[in-house]
Structures are given as structure tokens and as C-alpha cells.
Coordinates of C-alpha atoms and ligand atoms in Angstrom, one line a residue:
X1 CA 156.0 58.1 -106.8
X2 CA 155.3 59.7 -110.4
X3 CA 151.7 61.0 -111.3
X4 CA 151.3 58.0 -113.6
X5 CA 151.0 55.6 -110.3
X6 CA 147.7 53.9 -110.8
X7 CA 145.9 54.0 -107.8
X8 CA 142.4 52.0 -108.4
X9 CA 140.6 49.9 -106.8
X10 CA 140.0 45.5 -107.8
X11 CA 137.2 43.5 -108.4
X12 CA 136.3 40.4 -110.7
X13 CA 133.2 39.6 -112.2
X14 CA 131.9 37.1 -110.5
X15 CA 132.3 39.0 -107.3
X16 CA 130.0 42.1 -108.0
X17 CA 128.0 41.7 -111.7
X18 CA 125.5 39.4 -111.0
X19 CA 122.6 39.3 -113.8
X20 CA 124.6 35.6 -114.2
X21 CA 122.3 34.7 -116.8
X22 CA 121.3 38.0 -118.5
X23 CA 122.0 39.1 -122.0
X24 CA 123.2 35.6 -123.1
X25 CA 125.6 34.7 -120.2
X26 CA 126.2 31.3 -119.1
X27 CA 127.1 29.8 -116.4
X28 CA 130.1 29.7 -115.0
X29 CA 132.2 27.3 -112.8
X30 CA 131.7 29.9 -109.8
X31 CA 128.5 29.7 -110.1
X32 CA 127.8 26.0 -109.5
X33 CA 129.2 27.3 -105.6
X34 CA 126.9 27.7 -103.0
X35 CA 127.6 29.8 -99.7
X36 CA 130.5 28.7 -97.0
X37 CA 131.5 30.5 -94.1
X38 CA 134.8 30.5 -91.9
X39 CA 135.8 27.2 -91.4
X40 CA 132.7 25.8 -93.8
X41 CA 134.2 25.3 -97.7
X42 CA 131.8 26.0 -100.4
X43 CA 129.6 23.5 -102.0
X44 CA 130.5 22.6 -105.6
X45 CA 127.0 21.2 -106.7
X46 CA 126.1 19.2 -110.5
X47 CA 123.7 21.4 -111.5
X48 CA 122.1 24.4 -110.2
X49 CA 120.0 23.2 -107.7
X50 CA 116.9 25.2 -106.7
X51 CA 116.6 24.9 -103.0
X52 CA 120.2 25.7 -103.0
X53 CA 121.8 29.6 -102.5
X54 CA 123.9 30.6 -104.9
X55 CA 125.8 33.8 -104.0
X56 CA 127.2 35.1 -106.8
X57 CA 124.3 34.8 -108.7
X58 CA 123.1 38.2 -108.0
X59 CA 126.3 39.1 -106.0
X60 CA 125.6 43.1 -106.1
X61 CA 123.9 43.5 -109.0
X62 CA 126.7 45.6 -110.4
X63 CA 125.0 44.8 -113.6
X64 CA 122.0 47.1 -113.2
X65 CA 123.9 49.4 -111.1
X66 CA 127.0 50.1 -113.2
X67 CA 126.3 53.7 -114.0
X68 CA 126.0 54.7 -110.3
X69 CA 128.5 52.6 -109.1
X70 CA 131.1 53.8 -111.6
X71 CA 129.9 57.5 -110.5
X72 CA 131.0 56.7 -107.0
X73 CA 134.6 55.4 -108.1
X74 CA 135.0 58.5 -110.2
X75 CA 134.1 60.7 -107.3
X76 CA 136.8 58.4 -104.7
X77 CA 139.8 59.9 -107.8
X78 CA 140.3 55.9 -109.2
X79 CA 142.8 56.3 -112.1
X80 CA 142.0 52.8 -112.8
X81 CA 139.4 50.1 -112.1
X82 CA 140.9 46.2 -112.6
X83 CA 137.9 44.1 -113.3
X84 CA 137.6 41.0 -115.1
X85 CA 135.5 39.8 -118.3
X86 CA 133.0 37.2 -117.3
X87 CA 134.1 34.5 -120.2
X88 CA 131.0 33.1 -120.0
X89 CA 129.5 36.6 -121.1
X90 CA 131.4 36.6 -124.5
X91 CA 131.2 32.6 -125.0
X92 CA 128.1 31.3 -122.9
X93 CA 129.1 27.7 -123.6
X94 CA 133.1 28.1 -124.4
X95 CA 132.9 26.4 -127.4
X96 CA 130.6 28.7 -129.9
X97 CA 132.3 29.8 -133.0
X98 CA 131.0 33.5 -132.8
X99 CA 130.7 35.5 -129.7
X100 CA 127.7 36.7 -127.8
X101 CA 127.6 40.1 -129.5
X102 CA 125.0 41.2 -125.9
X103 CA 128.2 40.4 -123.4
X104 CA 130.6 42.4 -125.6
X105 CA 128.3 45.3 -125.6
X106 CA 127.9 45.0 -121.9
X107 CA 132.0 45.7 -121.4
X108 CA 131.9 48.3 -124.3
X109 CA 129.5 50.3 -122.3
X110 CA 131.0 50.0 -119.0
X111 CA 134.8 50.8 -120.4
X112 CA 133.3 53.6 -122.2
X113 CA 131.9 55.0 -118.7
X114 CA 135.3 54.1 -117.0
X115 CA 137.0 55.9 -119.7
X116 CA 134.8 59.0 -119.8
X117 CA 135.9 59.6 -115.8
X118 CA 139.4 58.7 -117.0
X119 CA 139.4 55.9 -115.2
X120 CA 141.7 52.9 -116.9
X121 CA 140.3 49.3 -117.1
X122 CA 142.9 47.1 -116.1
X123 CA 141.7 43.5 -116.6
X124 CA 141.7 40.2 -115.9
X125 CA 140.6 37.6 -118.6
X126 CA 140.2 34.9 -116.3
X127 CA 139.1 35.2 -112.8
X128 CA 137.8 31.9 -111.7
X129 CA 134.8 32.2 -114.1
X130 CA 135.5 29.4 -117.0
X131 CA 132.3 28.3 -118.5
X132 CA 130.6 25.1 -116.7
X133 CA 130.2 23.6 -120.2
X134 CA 134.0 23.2 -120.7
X135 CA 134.3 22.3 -117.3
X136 CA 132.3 19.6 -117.5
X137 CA 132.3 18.2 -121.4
X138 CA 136.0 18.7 -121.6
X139 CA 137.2 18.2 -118.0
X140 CA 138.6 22.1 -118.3
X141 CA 142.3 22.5 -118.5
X142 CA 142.8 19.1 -118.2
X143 CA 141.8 19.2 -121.7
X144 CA 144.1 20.8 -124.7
X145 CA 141.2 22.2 -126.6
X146 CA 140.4 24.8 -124.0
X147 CA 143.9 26.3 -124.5
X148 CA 142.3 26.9 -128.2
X149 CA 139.3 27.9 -126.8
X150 CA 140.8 30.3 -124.1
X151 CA 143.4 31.8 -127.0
X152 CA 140.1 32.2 -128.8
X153 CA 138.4 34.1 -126.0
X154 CA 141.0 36.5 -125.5
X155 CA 142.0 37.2 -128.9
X156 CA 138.2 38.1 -129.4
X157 CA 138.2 40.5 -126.6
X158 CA 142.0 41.6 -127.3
X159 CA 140.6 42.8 -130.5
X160 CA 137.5 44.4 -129.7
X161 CA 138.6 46.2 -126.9
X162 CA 142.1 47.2 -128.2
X163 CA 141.9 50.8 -128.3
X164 CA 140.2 50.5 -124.9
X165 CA 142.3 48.4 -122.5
X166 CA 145.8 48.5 -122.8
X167 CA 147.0 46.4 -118.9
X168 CA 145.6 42.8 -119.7
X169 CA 147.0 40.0 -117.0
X170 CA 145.9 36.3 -118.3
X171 CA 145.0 34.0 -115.2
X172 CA 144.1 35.4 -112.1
X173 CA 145.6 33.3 -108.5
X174 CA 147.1 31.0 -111.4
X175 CA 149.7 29.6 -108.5
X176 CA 146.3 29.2 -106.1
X177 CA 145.9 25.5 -107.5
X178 CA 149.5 24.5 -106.0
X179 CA 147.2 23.9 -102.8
X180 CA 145.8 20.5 -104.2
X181 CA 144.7 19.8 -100.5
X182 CA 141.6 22.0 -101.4
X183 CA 139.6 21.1 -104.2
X184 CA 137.9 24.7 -104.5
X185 CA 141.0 26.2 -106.1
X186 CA 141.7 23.2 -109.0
X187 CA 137.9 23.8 -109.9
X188 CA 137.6 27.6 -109.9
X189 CA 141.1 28.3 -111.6
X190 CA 141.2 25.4 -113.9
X191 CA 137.8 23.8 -114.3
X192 CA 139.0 20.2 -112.5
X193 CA 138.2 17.9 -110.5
X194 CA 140.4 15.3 -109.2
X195 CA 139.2 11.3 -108.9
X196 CA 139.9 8.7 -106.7
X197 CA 143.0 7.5 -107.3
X198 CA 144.7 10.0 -108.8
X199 CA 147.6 11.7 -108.1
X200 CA 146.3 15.3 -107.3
X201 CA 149.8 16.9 -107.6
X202 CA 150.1 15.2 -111.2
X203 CA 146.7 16.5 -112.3
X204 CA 147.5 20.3 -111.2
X205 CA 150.9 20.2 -112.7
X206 CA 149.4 19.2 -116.2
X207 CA 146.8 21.7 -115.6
X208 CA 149.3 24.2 -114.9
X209 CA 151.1 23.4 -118.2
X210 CA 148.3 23.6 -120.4
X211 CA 147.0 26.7 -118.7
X212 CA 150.8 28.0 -119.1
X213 CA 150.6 27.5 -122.7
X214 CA 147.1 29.3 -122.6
X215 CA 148.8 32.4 -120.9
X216 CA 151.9 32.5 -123.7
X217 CA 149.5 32.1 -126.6
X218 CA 147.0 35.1 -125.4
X219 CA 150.2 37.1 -124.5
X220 CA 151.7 36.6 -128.3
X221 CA 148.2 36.7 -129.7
X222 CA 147.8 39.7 -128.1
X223 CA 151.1 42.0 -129.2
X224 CA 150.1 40.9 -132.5
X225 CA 147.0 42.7 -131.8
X226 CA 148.2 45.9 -130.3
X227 CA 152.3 45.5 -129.6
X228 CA 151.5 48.4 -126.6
X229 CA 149.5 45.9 -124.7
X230 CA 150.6 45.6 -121.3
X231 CA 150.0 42.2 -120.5
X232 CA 151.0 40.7 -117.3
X233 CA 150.1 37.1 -115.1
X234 CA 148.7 37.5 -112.3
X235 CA 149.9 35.3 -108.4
X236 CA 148.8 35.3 -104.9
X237 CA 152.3 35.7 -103.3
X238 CA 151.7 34.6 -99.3
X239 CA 155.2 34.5 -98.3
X240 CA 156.9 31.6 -96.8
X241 CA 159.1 32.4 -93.4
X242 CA 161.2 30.7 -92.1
X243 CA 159.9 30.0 -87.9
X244 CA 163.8 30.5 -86.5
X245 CA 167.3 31.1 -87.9
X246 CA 167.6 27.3 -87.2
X247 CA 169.1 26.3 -91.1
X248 CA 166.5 23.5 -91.0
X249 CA 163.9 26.0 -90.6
X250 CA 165.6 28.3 -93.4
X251 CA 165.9 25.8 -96.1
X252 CA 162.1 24.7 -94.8
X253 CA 160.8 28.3 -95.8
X254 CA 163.2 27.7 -98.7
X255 CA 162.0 24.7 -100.6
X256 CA 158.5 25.6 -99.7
X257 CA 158.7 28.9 -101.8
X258 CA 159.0 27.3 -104.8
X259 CA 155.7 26.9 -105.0
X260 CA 154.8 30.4 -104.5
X261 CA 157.6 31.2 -107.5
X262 CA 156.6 28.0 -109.7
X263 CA 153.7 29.7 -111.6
X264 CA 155.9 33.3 -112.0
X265 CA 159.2 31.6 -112.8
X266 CA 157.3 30.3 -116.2
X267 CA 155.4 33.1 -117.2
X268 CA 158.3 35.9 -116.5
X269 CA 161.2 33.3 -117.9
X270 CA 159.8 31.2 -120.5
X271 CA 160.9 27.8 -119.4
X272 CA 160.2 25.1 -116.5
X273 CA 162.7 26.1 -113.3
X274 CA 165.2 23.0 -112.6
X275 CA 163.7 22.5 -109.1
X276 CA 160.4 21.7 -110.8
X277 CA 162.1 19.5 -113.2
X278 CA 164.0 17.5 -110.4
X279 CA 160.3 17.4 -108.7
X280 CA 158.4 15.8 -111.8
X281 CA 161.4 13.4 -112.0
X282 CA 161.4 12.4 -108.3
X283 CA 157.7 11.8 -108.5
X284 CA 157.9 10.1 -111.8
X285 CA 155.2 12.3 -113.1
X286 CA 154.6 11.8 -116.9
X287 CA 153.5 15.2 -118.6
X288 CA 152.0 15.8 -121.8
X289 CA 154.9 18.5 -122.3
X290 CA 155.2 18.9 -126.1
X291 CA 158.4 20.8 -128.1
X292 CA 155.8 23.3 -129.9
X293 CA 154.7 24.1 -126.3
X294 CA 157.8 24.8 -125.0
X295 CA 158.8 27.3 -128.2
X296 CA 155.0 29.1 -126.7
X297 CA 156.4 29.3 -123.2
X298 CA 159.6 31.0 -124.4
X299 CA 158.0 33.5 -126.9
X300 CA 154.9 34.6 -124.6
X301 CA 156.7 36.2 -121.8
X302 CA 154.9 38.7 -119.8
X303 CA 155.1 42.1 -119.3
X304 CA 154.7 42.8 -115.5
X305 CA 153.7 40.8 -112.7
X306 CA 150.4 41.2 -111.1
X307 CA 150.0 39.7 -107.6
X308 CA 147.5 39.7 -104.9
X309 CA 149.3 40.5 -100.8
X310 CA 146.8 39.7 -98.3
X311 CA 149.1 37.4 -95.5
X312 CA 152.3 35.6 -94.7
X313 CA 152.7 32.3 -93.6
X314 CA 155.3 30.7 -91.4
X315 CA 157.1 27.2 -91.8
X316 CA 158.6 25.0 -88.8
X317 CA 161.2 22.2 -89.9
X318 CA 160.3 19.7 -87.0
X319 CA 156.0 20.0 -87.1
X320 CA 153.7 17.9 -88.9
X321 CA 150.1 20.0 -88.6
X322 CA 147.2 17.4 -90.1
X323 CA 146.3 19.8 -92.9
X324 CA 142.6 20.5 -93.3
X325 CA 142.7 22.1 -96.7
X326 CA 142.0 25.7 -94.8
X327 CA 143.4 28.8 -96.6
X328 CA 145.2 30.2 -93.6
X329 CA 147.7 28.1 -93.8
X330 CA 148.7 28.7 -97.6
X331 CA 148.7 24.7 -97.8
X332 CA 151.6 24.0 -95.6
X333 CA 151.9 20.9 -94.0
X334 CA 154.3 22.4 -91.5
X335 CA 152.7 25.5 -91.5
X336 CA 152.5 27.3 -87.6
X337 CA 151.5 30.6 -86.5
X338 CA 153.6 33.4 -86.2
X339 CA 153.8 34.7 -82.9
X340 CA 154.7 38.4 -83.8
X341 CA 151.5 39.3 -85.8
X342 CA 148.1 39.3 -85.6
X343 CA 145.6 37.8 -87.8
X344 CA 142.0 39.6 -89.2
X345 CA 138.8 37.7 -87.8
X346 CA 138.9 34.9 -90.9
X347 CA 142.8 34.1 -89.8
X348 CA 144.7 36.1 -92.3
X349 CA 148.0 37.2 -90.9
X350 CA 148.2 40.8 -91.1
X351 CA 151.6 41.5 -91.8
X352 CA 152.0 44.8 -93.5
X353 CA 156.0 44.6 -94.0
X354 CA 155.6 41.2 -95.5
X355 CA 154.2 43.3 -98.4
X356 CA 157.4 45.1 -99.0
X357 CA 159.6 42.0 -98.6
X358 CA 157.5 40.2 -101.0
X359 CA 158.4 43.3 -103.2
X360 CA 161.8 43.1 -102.7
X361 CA 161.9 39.0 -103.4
X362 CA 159.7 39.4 -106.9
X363 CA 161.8 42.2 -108.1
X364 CA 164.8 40.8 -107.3
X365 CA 164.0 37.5 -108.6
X366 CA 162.4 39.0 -112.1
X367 CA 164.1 42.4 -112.3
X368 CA 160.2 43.8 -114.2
X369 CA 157.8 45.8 -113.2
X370 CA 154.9 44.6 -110.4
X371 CA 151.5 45.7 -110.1
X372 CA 149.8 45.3 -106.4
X373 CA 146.6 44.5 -108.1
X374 CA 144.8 43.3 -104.7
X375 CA 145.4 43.8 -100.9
X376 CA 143.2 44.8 -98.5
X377 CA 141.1 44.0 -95.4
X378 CA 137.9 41.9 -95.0
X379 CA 136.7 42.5 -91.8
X380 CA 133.1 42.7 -90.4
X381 CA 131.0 46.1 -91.2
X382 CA 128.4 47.5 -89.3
X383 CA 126.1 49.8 -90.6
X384 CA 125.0 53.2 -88.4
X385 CA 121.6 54.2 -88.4
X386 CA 122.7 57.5 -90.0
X387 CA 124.2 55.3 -92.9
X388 CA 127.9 55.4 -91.7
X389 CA 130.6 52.7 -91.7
X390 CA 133.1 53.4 -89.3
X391 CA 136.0 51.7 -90.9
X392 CA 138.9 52.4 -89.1
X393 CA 140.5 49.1 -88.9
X394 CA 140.2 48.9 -93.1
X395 CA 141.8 52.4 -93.0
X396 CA 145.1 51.3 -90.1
X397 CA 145.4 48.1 -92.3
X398 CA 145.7 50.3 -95.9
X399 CA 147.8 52.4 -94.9
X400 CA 150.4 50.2 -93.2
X401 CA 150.4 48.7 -96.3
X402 CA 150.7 51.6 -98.2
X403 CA 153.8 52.6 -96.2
X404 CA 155.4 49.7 -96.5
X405 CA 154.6 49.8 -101.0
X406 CA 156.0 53.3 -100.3
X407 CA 159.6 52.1 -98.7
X408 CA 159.7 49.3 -101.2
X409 CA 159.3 52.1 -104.1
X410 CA 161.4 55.1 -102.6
X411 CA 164.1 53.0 -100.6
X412 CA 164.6 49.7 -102.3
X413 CA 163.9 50.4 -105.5
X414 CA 161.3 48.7 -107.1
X415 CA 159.2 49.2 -109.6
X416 CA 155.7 49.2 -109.3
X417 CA 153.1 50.3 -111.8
X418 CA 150.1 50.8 -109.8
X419 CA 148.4 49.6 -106.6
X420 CA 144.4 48.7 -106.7
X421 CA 143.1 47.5 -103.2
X422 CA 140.7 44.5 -103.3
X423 CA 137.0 44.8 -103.4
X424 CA 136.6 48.8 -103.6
X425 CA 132.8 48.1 -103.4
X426 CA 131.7 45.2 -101.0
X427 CA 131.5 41.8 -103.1
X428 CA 131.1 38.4 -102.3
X429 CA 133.8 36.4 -100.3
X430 CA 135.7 34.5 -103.1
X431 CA 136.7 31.3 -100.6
X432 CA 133.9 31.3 -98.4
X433 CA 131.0 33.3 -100.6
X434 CA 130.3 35.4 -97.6
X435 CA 128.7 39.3 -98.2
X436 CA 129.9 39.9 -94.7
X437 CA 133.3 39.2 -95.0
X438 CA 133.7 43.5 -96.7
X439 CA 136.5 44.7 -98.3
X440 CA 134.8 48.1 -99.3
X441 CA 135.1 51.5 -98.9
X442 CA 131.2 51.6 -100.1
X443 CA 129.1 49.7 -98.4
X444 CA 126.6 47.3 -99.9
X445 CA 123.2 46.6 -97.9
X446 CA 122.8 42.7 -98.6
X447 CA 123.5 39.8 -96.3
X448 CA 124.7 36.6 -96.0
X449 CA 121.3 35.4 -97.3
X450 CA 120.9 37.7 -100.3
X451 CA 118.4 39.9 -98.5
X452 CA 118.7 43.4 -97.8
X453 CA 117.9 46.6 -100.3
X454 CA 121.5 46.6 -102.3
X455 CA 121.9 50.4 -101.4
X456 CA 125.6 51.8 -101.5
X457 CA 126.3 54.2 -98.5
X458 CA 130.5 55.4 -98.4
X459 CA 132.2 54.2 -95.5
X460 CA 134.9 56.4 -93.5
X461 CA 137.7 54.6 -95.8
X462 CA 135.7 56.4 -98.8
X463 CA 137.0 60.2 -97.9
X464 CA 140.2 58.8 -96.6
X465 CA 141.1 57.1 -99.7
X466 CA 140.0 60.3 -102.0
X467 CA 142.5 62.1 -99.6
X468 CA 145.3 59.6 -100.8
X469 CA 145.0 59.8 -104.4
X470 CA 144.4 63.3 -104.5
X471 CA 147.8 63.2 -102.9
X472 CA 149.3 60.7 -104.7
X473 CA 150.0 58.9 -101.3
X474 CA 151.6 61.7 -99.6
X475 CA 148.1 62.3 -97.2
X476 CA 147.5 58.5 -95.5
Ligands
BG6_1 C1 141.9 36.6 -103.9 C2 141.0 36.6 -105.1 O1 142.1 35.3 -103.5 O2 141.5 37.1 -102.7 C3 139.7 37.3 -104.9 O3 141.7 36.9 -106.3 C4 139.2 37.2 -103.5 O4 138.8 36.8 -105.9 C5 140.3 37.8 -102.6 O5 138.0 37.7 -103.3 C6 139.9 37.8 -101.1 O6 139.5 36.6 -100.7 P1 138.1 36.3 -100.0 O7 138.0 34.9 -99.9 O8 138.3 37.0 -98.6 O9 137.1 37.0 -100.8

């Protein structure tokens, strides 16, 4: 592991700014969501509605805070912070000709205190957070004018941050729409909603294409900009296993993980994979796939691949489970539980050497570098009366996982730029807008309600983690 390993920590916008409507922002698809829970899904409402609770809203308040809070990440030893940039900061509406010069300042100032700590922005330009207006005026990626307005978002940014920023990735969870069964993930990554009657799969593949073009035209756009960008996609890789060595179980596993490689296959080799093909033809899908968009694809290849490890998932040939649209599954139909591992209190597998297989497949399959840009553990906090967090199950999970990034690295031989656990500061729940489902190694005092006094207080996992950067993962 050289020096220049990037060990951070990841958050998105939505998650921890809050002020959702200060300095010019507008609102944001995330923040039409109310609050879910385990088993509840979140509540995409018209408008903002005022007896409703809207968690992100004020998430941690990171907004006011930012100072303080980016004190505390300089004293855990981050080398790098990935974030997002709340679109809806820069271009309230989506649509404006000229950019919200009050958002821009925001990020200027907060890379500026990153960068006086050394700390490295890494970001994301779109986290679920794609302005309600294009959502709803233009029916969001269904649309092709958002690609211009998207290109036009991060060109803006590209340029005024360009000798700020230099790892970009374009869509976060871009492959998290495959699950159609669950209309949270078409709406946050894509801004859609599917109708009766329609063929969900069809929608989310012609999404996917004009969101694909999006990423390629950002990615050219951008090396025009600075040609040392760094500019990567980003995919939630839940691996698929197979339940037995029973070959109807392998090819199972098989065919189901090409939906986990779909979104990569495009954005790392510039063209459609010919399983997908054979799939739009089987279905008879009809695509608005155009000749220019296919010279895009080619010529906006990324860089590296970014992906988020949480869980694996486990396929059975001869099982039929009604799927509910839950995320523990990964949207398998014949999804069933694996009986060798455990799962965290919200169902996710913990499977720590799934990580360094899911290594092992990307690098193989893509042969450039990866970037663990979120893992981690959301689990159930409770705060001491002497203000501690004793976080030891956070800390067993880590470094398990750490281990196994280590073996992946130093014995198998990939390449791996950085690794920035998820939620370094406790945010809100992304699928269920739960505060108490923490991530952390600082602890936030807010609830489930939005009460409580927002103070930060280090949990064990804090000193713990300082111990592994200052070792450069020797110390876990
Ligand atoms: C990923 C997302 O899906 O997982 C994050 O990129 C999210 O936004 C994280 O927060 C953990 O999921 P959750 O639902 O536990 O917050």
C-alpha cells in the first residue's frame, strides 16, 4: 500500500448539508421524501407538504457546521473527503442559463477548508439530488434535454473547481435503478416515475441510455477542461452467488450478474454488452439509441471505477420468493439467504470477503483502477452519558473489511486508488431516511424525529480509525 492510498471518509449532500433551501438552493428530488424505517419505504410526496417530515431537509446541518466538522476530519488524518455537489445548489431549477453564483461559493469555501488540512475532495456530481423541476416538467432522464442540462451542470462546476478537484465520478448507484421492483431508486437516480401500463424494465433501460450518454459527455467535457481529471462512474456492486455448485444454480448467479456489470460494462468499454443487446431484442424493447450517441459512449470512457460494498446476495435456481421491492434482496426474484453469514440489524449481509471477490471480478473484468468509495456499517448507536459511543461492532466490521481490501491489494493484485468508508459523520439513512440507522465515527445528537441538539461527540471508531491512517493500514 503506497503513501498515496487515499483513505477518507464518504458522504453526499443530501445526506449531511441540510440548509435545503438556503443561499438559492432548490429543491431536489430527495427532498420530496419523507421518513421510512426498516421494512417502511419512503414516501415520494407532490409537493412539500407541511404536516409532513422531511428528513433531509435539515439532515445535520453540515451547512452551518462545515468549519467544525471539517476540523474533526482533519484531526481523524482524512487524505480525502468524497462528497457530492447538491445540483440544485448550482442550478436551483435545472434549467437557468447562468448558475447560482451563492451555491458555487458555498463549495469554493468548503474545498478551500478541505484543501487547507490537505484533505482531497473527491466528488460525486450526482448523488440522487436532481432538481424537482426537471423531474417533474421534463419527466427527468426520460427526457433528452436533461443530458444538455446535466453536461451543462458539470461543465460549470468542472470549470470552476478545476484547480480544485481533480477525482470527479458522474452518477452515483447509476446500476441501483436495475431494481425496477422499487420505485425509490428510478426517482432518486433518474428523476422517473413509471405509469400504469408501462413496461418498467423499458423505461429504466432508456433512462439508463440517456443517463449513459450524460456520463460520456461530462467525462469528454471534462478532459477538455483539465486532461488530469480523474473521472470515474460510480456502482453499488452486491455480488450475486451462486446457493450450491449445482450448474443450475451457477449459471443462476451467472445471468443475474449482468445486471450488477450492465451499468460498468458501458461506462468502462464504450459500447452496449451483447447479453444486453440479446435482452432488448427478446423483449422487443424499442430504444431511442441514436449513432451520435453511440460515437459519445465510445469516446467518454472512464477513468476508474467507483463502487459502493455493503452486502452480497445469494441466488437459488429452483425458488420463486414473491419479491416485495426490499433492498436486502438486491431485487432478486430467486434471491434466498445465505446460511454462512450474518446480516446487520436492517438485513445487510455482512460478508467481509465478498469485498475482496468483488475486487477480484471488477479488476479482472476491466483491468483499471477501483476506488472503494463507500462501505461500512449502520448499526444502532447509543450515546453514554459521559458522551461516548462504544462502537465496537462498526470497528470488527471495518476492519474485516479492510483485511480483506488488503489481500485483494497485496495478494491478488488489484489496483485500488483509495478507500473512503460511508457516512464518516452520522447522516441520514439514504433508503429508509432513518438518523438512527449511524454509519459514523462522530456521532450526531438528532433523532428519528429531527429533535435533539445536533452536537458531534467522537465515537470509539474515531481514535481507531486515526490509528489506521496514521499507519497507512498497518495498525487495524
Ligand atoms: C448507498 C448510497 O446506497 O448506500 C448512500 O450511495 C447510502 O447514499 C448508503 O446512504 C447506505 O444506505 P442507507 O440506506 O443505509 O443509508
Amino acid at each position: 500500500m503506497t503513501n498515496e492510498f487515499l483513505w477518507g471518509g464518504a458522504l453526499a449532500a443530501h445526506q449531511f448539508e441540510g440548509g435545503w433551501n438556503a443561499g438559492g438552493k432548490g429543491p431536489s428530488v430527495i427532498d420530496v421524501m419523507t421518513a421510512g424505517a426498516h421494512g417502511v419505504p419512503r414516501e415520494i410526496t407532490e409537493t412539500i407538504e407541511a404536516n409532513k417530515f422531511y428528513p433531509n431537509h435539515e439532515a445535520i446541518d453540515f451547512y452551518h457546521h462545515y468549519k467544525k466538522d471539517v476540523a474533526l476530519f482533519a484531526e481523524m488524518g482524512l487524505k480525502c473527503l468524497r462528497t457530492s455537489i447538491a445540483w440544485t445548489r448550482i442550478f436551483p431549477l435545472g434549467d437557468e442559463e447562468t448558475p447560482n453564483e451563492a451555491g458555487l461559493k458555498f463549495y469554493d469555501d468548503l474545498f478551500d477548508e478541505l484543501l487547507s488540512y490537505n484533505i482531497e475532495p473527491v466528488i460525486t456530481l450526482s448523488h440522487f439530488e436532481m432538481p424537482l423541476h426537471l423531474a417533474r416538467e421534463y419527466g427527468g432522464f426520460r427526457n433528452r434535454k436533461v443530458i444538455d442540462f446535466f453536461e451543462k451542470f458539470a461543465l460549470t462546476v468542472f470549470e470552476r473547481y478545476k484547480n480544485k478537484v481533480k477525482y470527479w465520478m458522474t452518477f452515483n448507484e447509476i446500476n441501483n435503478q436495475m431494481d425496477v421492483n422499487n420505485p425509490i431508486f428510478l426517482w432518486t437516480n433518474s428523476g422517473v416515475k413509471v405509469s400504469e401500463g408501462e413496461d418498467a424494465k423499458e423505461v429504466m433501460y432508456q433512462v439508463a441510455h440517456n443517463e449513459l450518454v450524460a456520463s460520456a459527455k461530462a467525462v469528454i467535457a471534462g478532459k477538455k477542461i483539465n486532461p488530469d481529471f480523474q473521472i470515474g462512474c460510480m456502482v453499488s456492486h452486491v455480488p450475486i452467488y451462486p446457493y450450491s455448485c449445482n450448474p443450475a444454480d451457477i449459471m443462476a448467479a451467472e445471468e443475474a450478474m449482468h445486471q450488477r456489470f450492465f451499468f460498468a460494462d458501458v461506462h468502462v468499454r464504450g459500447y452496449y454488452p451483447r447479453y444486453a443487446l440479446k435482452e432488448f431484442e427478446r423483449a422487443g424493447y424499442s430504444l431511442d439509441i441514436r449513432e451520435e450517441d453511440l460515437a459519445v459512449l465510445a469516446e467518454g470512457t472512464v477513468d476508474y471505477i467507483g463502487l459502493s460494498y455493503y452486502m452480497s446476495t445469494v441466488v437459488k435456481s429452483d425458488v420463486e420468493v414473491n419479491y416485495s421491492g426490499d433492498v436486502v434482496n438486491g431485487g432478486l426474484p430467486n434471491g434466498v439467504e445465505n446460511p454462512y453469514i450474518q446480516s446487520s440489524d436492517w438485513g445487510w449481509a455482512i460478508d467481509p470477503e465478498g469485498l475482496r471477490y468483488t475486487l477480484n471480478r471488477l479488476y479482472d473484468r476491466y483491468q483499471i483502477p477501483l476506488f472503494i468509495v463507500e462501505n461500512g456499517f449502520g448499526a444502532i448507536d447509543v450515546l453514554e452519558e459521559n458522551h461516548q459511543v462504544h462502537d465496537q461492532n462498526r470497528i470488527d466490521y471495518l476492519t474485516k473489511h479492510i483485511k480483506e481490501m488488503q489481500k485483494a491489494m497485496d495478494h491478488d493484485g488489484v489496483e485500488l486508488l483509495g478507500y473512503t468508508p460511508w457516512g464518516i459523520i452520522d447522516v441520514v439513512s439514504f433508503t429508509t431516511g432513518e438518523m438512527k440507522k449511524r454509519y459514523g465515527m462522530i456521532y450526531v445528537d438528532r433523532d428519528n424525529e429531527g429533535q435533539g441538539t445536533m452536537k458531534r461527540y467522537k465515537k470509539d471508531s474515531f481514535a481507531w480509525y486515526q490509528t489506521v491512517i496514521k499507519t497507512n493500514g498497518q495498525q487495524l
